[in-house]
CSV table of C-alpha atoms and ligand atoms in Angstrom, one decimal:
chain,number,residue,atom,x,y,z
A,1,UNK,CA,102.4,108.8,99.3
A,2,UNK,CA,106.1,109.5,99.7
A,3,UNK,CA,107.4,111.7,97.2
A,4,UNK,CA,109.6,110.0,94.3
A,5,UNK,CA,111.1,112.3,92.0
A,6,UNK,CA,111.2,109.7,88.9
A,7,UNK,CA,107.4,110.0,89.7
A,8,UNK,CA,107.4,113.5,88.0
A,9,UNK,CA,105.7,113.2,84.4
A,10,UNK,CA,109.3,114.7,83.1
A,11,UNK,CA,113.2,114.4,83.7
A,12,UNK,CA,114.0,116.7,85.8
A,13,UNK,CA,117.4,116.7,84.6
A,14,UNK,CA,116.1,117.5,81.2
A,15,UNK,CA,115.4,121.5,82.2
A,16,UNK,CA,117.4,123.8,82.3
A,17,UNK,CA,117.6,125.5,85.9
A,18,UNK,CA,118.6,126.2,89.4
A,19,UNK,CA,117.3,123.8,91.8
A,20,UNK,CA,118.6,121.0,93.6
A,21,UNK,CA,116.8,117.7,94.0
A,22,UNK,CA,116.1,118.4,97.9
A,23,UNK,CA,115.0,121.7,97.4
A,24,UNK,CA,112.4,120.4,94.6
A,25,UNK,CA,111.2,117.9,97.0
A,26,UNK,CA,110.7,120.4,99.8
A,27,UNK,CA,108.5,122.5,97.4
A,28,UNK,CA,106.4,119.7,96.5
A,29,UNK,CA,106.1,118.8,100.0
A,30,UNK,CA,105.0,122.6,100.7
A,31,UNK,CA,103.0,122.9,97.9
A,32,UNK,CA,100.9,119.9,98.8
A,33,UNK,CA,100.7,120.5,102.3
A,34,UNK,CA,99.4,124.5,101.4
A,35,UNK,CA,97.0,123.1,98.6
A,36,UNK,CA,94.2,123.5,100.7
A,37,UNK,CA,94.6,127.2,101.8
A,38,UNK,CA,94.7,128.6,98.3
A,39,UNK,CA,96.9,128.9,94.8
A,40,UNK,CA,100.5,128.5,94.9
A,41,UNK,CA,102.5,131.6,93.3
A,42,UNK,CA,106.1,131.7,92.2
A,43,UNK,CA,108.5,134.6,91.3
A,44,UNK,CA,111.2,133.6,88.7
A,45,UNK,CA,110.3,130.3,87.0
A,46,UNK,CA,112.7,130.5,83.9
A,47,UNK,CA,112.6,127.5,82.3
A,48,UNK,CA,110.1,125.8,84.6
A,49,UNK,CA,112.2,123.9,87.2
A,50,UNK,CA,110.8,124.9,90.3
A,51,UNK,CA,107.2,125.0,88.7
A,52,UNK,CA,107.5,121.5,87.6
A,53,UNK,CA,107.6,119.9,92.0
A,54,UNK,CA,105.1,122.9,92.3
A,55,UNK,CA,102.7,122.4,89.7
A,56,UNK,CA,102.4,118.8,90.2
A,57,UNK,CA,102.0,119.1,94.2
A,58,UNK,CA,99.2,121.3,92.8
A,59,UNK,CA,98.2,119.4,90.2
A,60,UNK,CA,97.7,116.4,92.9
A,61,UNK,CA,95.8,118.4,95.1
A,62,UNK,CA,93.1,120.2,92.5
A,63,UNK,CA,95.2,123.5,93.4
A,64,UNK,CA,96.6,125.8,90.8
A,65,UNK,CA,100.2,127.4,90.7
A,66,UNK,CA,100.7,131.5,89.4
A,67,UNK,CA,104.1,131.5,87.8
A,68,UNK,CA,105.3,135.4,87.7
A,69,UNK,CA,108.2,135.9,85.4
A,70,UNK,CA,109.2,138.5,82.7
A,71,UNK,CA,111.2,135.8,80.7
A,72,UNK,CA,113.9,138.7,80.0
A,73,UNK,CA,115.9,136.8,82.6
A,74,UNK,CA,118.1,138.2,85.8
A,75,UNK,CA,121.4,140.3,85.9
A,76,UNK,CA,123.3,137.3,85.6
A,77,UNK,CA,121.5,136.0,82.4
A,78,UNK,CA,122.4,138.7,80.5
A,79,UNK,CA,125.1,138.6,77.0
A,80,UNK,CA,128.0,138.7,78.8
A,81,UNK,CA,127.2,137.7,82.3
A,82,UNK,CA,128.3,134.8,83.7
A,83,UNK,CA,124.9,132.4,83.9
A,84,UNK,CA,124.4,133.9,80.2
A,85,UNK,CA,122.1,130.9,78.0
A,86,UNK,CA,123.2,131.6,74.4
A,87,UNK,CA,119.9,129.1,73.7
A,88,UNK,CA,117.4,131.6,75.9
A,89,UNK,CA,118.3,134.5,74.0
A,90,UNK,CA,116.1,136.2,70.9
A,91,UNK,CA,118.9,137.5,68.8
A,92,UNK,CA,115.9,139.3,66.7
A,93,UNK,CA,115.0,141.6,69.7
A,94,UNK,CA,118.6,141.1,71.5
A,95,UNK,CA,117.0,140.1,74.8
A,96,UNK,CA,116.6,136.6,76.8
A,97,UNK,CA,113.2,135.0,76.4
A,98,UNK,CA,112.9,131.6,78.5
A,99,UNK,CA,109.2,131.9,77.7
A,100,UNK,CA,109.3,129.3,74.9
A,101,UNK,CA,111.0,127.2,76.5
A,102,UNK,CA,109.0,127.7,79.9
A,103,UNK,CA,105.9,126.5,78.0
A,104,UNK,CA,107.4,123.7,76.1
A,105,UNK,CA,108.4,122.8,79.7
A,106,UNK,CA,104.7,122.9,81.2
A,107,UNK,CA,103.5,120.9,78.0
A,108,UNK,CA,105.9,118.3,78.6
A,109,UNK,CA,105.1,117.5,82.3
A,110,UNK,CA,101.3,117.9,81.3
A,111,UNK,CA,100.6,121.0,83.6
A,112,UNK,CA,99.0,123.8,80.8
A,113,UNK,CA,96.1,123.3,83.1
A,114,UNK,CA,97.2,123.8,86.2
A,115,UNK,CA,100.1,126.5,86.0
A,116,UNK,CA,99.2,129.9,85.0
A,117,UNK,CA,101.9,132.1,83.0
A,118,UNK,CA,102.0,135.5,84.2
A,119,UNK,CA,104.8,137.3,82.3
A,120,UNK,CA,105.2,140.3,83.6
A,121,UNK,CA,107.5,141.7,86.1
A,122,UNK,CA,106.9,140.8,89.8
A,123,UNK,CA,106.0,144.3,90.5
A,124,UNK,CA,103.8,144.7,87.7
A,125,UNK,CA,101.9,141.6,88.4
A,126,UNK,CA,101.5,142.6,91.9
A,127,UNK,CA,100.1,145.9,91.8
A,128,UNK,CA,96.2,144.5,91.6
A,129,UNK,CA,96.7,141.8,93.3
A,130,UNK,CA,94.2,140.4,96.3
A,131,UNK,CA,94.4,136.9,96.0
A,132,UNK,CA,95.0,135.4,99.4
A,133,UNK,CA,98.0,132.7,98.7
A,134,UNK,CA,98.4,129.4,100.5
A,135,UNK,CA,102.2,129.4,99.2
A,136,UNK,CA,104.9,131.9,97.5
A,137,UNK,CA,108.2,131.0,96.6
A,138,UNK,CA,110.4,133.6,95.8
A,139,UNK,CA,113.2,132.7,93.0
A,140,UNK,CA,113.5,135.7,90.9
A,141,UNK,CA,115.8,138.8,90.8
A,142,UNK,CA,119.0,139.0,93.0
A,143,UNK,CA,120.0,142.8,93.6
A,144,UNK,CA,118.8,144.0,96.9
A,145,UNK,CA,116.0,146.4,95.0
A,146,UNK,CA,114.2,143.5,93.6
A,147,UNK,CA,114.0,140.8,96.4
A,148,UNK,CA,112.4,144.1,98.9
A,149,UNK,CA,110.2,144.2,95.8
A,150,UNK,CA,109.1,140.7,95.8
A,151,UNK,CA,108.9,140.5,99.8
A,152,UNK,CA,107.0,143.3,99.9
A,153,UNK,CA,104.8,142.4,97.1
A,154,UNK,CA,104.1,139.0,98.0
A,155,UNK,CA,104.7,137.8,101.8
A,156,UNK,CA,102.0,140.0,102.7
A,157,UNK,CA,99.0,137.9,100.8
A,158,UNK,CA,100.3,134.1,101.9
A,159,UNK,CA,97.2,133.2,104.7
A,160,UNK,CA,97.8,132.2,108.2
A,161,UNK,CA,99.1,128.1,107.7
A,162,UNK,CA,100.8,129.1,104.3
A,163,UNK,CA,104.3,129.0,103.4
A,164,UNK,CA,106.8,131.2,102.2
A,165,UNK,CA,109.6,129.8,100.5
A,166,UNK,CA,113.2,132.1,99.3
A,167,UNK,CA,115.2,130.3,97.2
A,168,UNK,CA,119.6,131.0,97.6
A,169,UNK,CA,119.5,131.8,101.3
A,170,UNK,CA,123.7,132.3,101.5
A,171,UNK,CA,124.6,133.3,105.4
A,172,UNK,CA,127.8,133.2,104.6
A,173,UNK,CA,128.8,136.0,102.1
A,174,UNK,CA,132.0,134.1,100.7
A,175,UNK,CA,129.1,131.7,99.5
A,176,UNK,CA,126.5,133.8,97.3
A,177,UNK,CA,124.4,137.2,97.1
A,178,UNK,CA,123.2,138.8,99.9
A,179,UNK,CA,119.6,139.7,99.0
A,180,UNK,CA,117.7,136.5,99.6
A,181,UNK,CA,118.9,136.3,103.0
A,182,UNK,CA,118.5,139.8,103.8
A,183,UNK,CA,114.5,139.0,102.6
A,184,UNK,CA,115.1,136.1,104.5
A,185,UNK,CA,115.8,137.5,107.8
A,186,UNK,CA,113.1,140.3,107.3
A,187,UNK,CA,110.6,137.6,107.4
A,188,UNK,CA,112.4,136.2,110.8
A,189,UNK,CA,112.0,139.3,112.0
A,190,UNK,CA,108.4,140.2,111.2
A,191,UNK,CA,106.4,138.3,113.3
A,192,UNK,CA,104.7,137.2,111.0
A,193,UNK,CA,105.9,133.7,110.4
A,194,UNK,CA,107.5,130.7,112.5
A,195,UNK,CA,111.1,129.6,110.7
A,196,UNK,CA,111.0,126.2,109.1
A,197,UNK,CA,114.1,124.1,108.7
A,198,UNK,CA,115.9,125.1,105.5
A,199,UNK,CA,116.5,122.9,103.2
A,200,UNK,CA,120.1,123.4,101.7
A,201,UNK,CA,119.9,127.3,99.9
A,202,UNK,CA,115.7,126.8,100.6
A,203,UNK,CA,114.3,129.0,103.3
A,204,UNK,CA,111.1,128.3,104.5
A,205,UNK,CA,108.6,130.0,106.5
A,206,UNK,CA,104.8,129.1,108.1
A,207,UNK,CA,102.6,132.2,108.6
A,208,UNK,CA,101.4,132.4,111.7
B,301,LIG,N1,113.1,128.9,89.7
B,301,LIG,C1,113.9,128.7,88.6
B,301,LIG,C2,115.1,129.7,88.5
B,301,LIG,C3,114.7,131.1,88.4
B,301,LIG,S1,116.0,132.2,87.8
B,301,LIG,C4,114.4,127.3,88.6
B,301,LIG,O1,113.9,126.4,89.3
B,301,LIG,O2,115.3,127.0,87.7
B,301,LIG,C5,115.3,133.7,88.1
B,301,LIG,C6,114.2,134.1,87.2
B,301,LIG,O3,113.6,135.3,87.7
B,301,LIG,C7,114.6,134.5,85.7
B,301,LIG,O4,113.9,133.7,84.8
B,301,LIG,C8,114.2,136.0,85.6
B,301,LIG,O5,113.7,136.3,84.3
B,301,LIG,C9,113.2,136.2,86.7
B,301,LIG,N2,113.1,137.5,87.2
B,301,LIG,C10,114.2,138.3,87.6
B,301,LIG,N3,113.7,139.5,88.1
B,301,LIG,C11,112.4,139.5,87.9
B,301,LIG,C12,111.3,140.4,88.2
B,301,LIG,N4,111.6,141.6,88.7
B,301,LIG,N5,110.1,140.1,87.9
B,301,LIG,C13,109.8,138.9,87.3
B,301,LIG,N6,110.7,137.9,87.1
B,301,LIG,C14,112.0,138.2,87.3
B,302,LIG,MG1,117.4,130.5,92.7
């Protein structure tokens, strides 16, 4: 079935986020063409946007989706900073927490069985980790230190057939932050994986 999405069990519109229709739709796509291989994991979920087309791709398929965030937000989210979300932030600890909100998110699109909440930073979470990965979407921090960190971490478990997905791919500087596409072009570079057709800022990757 093509994919519609007014066919989601939310609005869309109604989280908060940093996706763009097309680039939902190619994670859905992904996720559902990757259900078979193995679990879905994301990096940076915030208030759930992304998991929402991943979760229910997975959800469709009998798959299951790890979504790796800290909730304490990235550089940008921070008092002050310019993506800053006065509602996100615990004034009783002085830090951002998107956690509530994630989960009022997953509740809402009916996924608390199929997404599971690992909040914890991407590093953290990876240290143990030997789960081989039919999908990995990378969304989370933008300095340089923690995209290596979540390419090093997590490109190395996706089997052969499963995709790798970085989120804000920016070739031209004037446009965004460098790190995703550095990550970006490591991948190109590896070997490892056949280039997919990006899907405006979505760059996506088969392993091979
Ligand atoms: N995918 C989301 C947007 C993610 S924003 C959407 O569709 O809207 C980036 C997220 O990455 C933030 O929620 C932030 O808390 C998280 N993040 C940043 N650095 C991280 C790290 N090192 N480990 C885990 N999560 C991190
Ligand atoms: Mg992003």
């Amino acid at each position: 079935m093509p994919f519609k999405i007014t066919d989601l069990p939310i609005n869309i519109e109604s989280i908060k986020g940093f996706l763009a229709d097309d680039e939902g739709q190619a994670l859905f796509e992904a996720a559902s063409h990757t259900a078979a291989l193995g679990p879905t994991l994301e990096v940076g979920s915030y208030c759930g946007k992304s998991t929402v087309f991943l979760g229910s791709a997975a959800k469709q398929n009998n798959n299951i989706v790890y979504a790796v965030d800290h909730h304490r937000g990235s550089e940008e989210h921070q008092l002050g900073e310019e993506y800053h979300d006065s509602e996100l932030f615990d004034s009783q600890a002085q830090l951002m927490d998107s956690f509530r909100t994630f989960r009022r998110t997953l509740r809402n699109a009916e996924l608390e069985e199929t997404v599971i909440p690992i909040v914890a930073a991407s590093q953290l979470a990876s240290r143990h980790w030997s789960i081989p990965l039919g999908m990995v979407f990378i969304d989370g921090g933008h300095s340089m230190e923690a995209a290596m960190i979540d390419y090093r971490a997590w490109a190395n478990h996706i089997v052969v057939g499963g995709i790798l997905a970085i989120h804000d791919i920016f070739p031209d500087p004037n446009d965004g932050g460098q790190a995703p596409y550095t990550i970006w072009k490591l991948a190109k570079a590896s070997g490892l994986f056949e280039e997919l057709p990006t899907v405006n800022t979505l760059g996506l990757f088969r392993r091979i």
